[in-house]
Amino acid sequence: MPVIETRRLKEAEGQEAWAALRPDLCVMAFVTEIIPHEVLELPRLGSIQYHPSLLPLHRGSSAINWAIIFGRTETGLTIFWPDR
């Protein structure tokens, strides 16, 4: 599996490297920045994303921390097709 290293997918260099891979599917786990729509739509089968909470509860980058702070005894994860 090819590995690319880029600062950000918002920059042309990152988008060009991603496009050169010609991906079938993108699986994003714990994404901490907003990914451009062009990048999400590039894979033939689309992009799916994972978030470590039951959205919309504890949305944002500290979902696990907030579940602990609020004393949740149950939590979960959300897998979704990101859109605009």
PDB file of C-alpha atoms in Angstrom:
ATOM      1  CA  MET A   1       0.000   0.000   0.000  1.00  0.00           C
ATOM      2  CA  PRO A   2       1.473   3.353  -0.988  1.00  0.00           C
ATOM      3  CA  VAL A   3       2.050   5.903   1.732  1.00  0.00           C
ATOM      4  CA  ILE A   4       2.090   9.619   1.029  1.00  0.00           C
ATOM      5  CA  GLU A   5       3.047  12.321   3.456  1.00  0.00           C
ATOM      6  CA  THR A   6       1.642  15.766   2.964  1.00  0.00           C
ATOM      7  CA  ARG A   7       1.065  18.702   5.265  1.00  0.00           C
ATOM      8  CA  ARG A   8      -2.554  19.246   4.348  1.00  0.00           C
ATOM      9  CA  LEU A   9      -5.077  17.986   1.846  1.00  0.00           C
ATOM     10  CA  LYS A  10      -6.251  21.573   1.434  1.00  0.00           C
ATOM     11  CA  GLU A  11      -3.046  22.373  -0.467  1.00  0.00           C
ATOM     12  CA  ALA A  12      -2.602  21.557  -4.161  1.00  0.00           C
ATOM     13  CA  GLU A  13       0.422  19.320  -3.503  1.00  0.00           C
ATOM     14  CA  GLY A  14      -1.577  17.087  -1.167  1.00  0.00           C
ATOM     15  CA  GLN A  15      -4.557  16.901  -3.510  1.00  0.00           C
ATOM     16  CA  GLU A  16      -2.343  15.995  -6.471  1.00  0.00           C
ATOM     17  CA  ALA A  17      -0.610  13.227  -4.502  1.00  0.00           C
ATOM     18  CA  TRP A  18      -3.998  11.866  -3.400  1.00  0.00           C
ATOM     19  CA  ALA A  19      -5.390  11.971  -6.953  1.00  0.00           C
ATOM     20  CA  ALA A  20      -2.327  10.126  -8.282  1.00  0.00           C
ATOM     21  CA  LEU A  21      -3.220   7.138  -6.066  1.00  0.00           C
ATOM     22  CA  ARG A  22      -6.571   6.745  -7.863  1.00  0.00           C
ATOM     23  CA  PRO A  23      -8.218   5.342  -4.709  1.00  0.00           C
ATOM     24  CA  ASP A  24     -11.308   3.152  -4.743  1.00  0.00           C
ATOM     25  CA  LEU A  25     -12.382   4.011  -1.204  1.00  0.00           C
ATOM     26  CA  CYS A  26     -11.223   6.383   1.507  1.00  0.00           C
ATOM     27  CA  VAL A  27     -11.707   5.413   5.152  1.00  0.00           C
ATOM     28  CA  MET A  28     -11.006   8.278   7.528  1.00  0.00           C
ATOM     29  CA  ALA A  29     -10.608   7.635  11.247  1.00  0.00           C
ATOM     30  CA  PHE A  30     -10.523  10.492  13.740  1.00  0.00           C
ATOM     31  CA  VAL A  31     -10.044  13.294  11.222  1.00  0.00           C
ATOM     32  CA  THR A  32      -9.086  16.557  12.918  1.00  0.00           C
ATOM     33  CA  GLU A  33      -9.451  18.962  10.008  1.00  0.00           C
ATOM     34  CA  ILE A  34     -12.104  19.745   7.433  1.00  0.00           C
ATOM     35  CA  ILE A  35     -11.338  17.796   4.267  1.00  0.00           C
ATOM     36  CA  PRO A  36     -12.089  19.553   0.949  1.00  0.00           C
ATOM     37  CA  HIS A  37     -15.120  18.220  -0.919  1.00  0.00           C
ATOM     38  CA  GLU A  38     -12.963  17.489  -3.984  1.00  0.00           C
ATOM     39  CA  VAL A  39     -10.827  15.123  -1.906  1.00  0.00           C
ATOM     40  CA  LEU A  40     -13.858  13.328  -0.438  1.00  0.00           C
ATOM     41  CA  GLU A  41     -15.373  12.724  -3.870  1.00  0.00           C
ATOM     42  CA  LEU A  42     -12.190  11.517  -5.557  1.00  0.00           C
ATOM     43  CA  PRO A  43     -12.375   7.803  -4.580  1.00  0.00           C
ATOM     44  CA  ARG A  44     -14.500   5.744  -6.962  1.00  0.00           C
ATOM     45  CA  LEU A  45     -16.657   4.395  -4.106  1.00  0.00           C
ATOM     46  CA  GLY A  46     -16.548   7.563  -2.015  1.00  0.00           C
ATOM     47  CA  SER A  47     -15.265   8.273   1.478  1.00  0.00           C
ATOM     48  CA  ILE A  48     -16.477   7.050   4.845  1.00  0.00           C
ATOM     49  CA  GLN A  49     -15.554   8.525   8.182  1.00  0.00           C
ATOM     50  CA  TYR A  50     -15.415   7.300  11.783  1.00  0.00           C
ATOM     51  CA  HIS A  51     -16.059   9.472  14.842  1.00  0.00           C
ATOM     52  CA  PRO A  52     -15.563   8.165  18.407  1.00  0.00           C
ATOM     53  CA  SER A  53     -18.989   9.216  19.732  1.00  0.00           C
ATOM     54  CA  LEU A  54     -22.658   8.797  18.967  1.00  0.00           C
ATOM     55  CA  LEU A  55     -23.041  11.929  16.862  1.00  0.00           C
ATOM     56  CA  PRO A  56     -24.177  14.595  17.379  1.00  0.00           C
ATOM     57  CA  LEU A  57     -23.256  13.943  21.032  1.00  0.00           C
ATOM     58  CA  HIS A  58     -19.653  14.964  21.796  1.00  0.00           C
ATOM     59  CA  ARG A  59     -18.894  16.141  18.287  1.00  0.00           C
ATOM     60  CA  GLY A  60     -15.503  17.710  17.770  1.00  0.00           C
ATOM     61  CA  SER A  61     -11.947  16.631  18.412  1.00  0.00           C
ATOM     62  CA  SER A  62     -12.274  15.704  22.118  1.00  0.00           C
ATOM     63  CA  ALA A  63     -15.158  13.233  21.957  1.00  0.00           C
ATOM     64  CA  ILE A  64     -13.542  10.583  24.151  1.00  0.00           C
ATOM     65  CA  ASN A  65     -12.450  13.171  26.727  1.00  0.00           C
ATOM     66  CA  TRP A  66     -15.985  14.595  26.990  1.00  0.00           C
ATOM     67  CA  ALA A  67     -17.524  11.160  27.454  1.00  0.00           C
ATOM     68  CA  ILE A  68     -15.184  10.610  30.417  1.00  0.00           C
ATOM     69  CA  ILE A  69     -15.710  14.121  31.840  1.00  0.00           C
ATOM     70  CA  PHE A  70     -19.500  13.664  31.742  1.00  0.00           C
ATOM     71  CA  GLY A  71     -19.207  10.226  33.364  1.00  0.00           C
ATOM     72  CA  ARG A  72     -20.814   8.350  30.496  1.00  0.00           C
ATOM     73  CA  THR A  73     -21.091   4.634  31.220  1.00  0.00           C
ATOM     74  CA  GLU A  74     -22.012   3.891  27.624  1.00  0.00           C
ATOM     75  CA  THR A  75     -20.816   5.451  24.429  1.00  0.00           C
ATOM     76  CA  GLY A  76     -20.236   4.322  20.891  1.00  0.00           C
ATOM     77  CA  LEU A  77     -19.029   5.372  17.503  1.00  0.00           C
ATOM     78  CA  THR A  78     -20.514   6.762  14.357  1.00  0.00           C
ATOM     79  CA  ILE A  79     -19.556   5.697  10.841  1.00  0.00           C
ATOM     80  CA  PHE A  80     -20.929   7.963   8.140  1.00  0.00           C
ATOM     81  CA  TRP A  81     -20.572   9.203   4.568  1.00  0.00           C
ATOM     82  CA  PRO A  82     -19.240  12.774   4.945  1.00  0.00           C
ATOM     83  CA  ASP A  83     -20.834  15.473   2.848  1.00  0.00           C
ATOM     84  CA  ARG A  84     -20.632  19.210   2.547  1.00  0.00           C
TER      85      ARG A  84
END
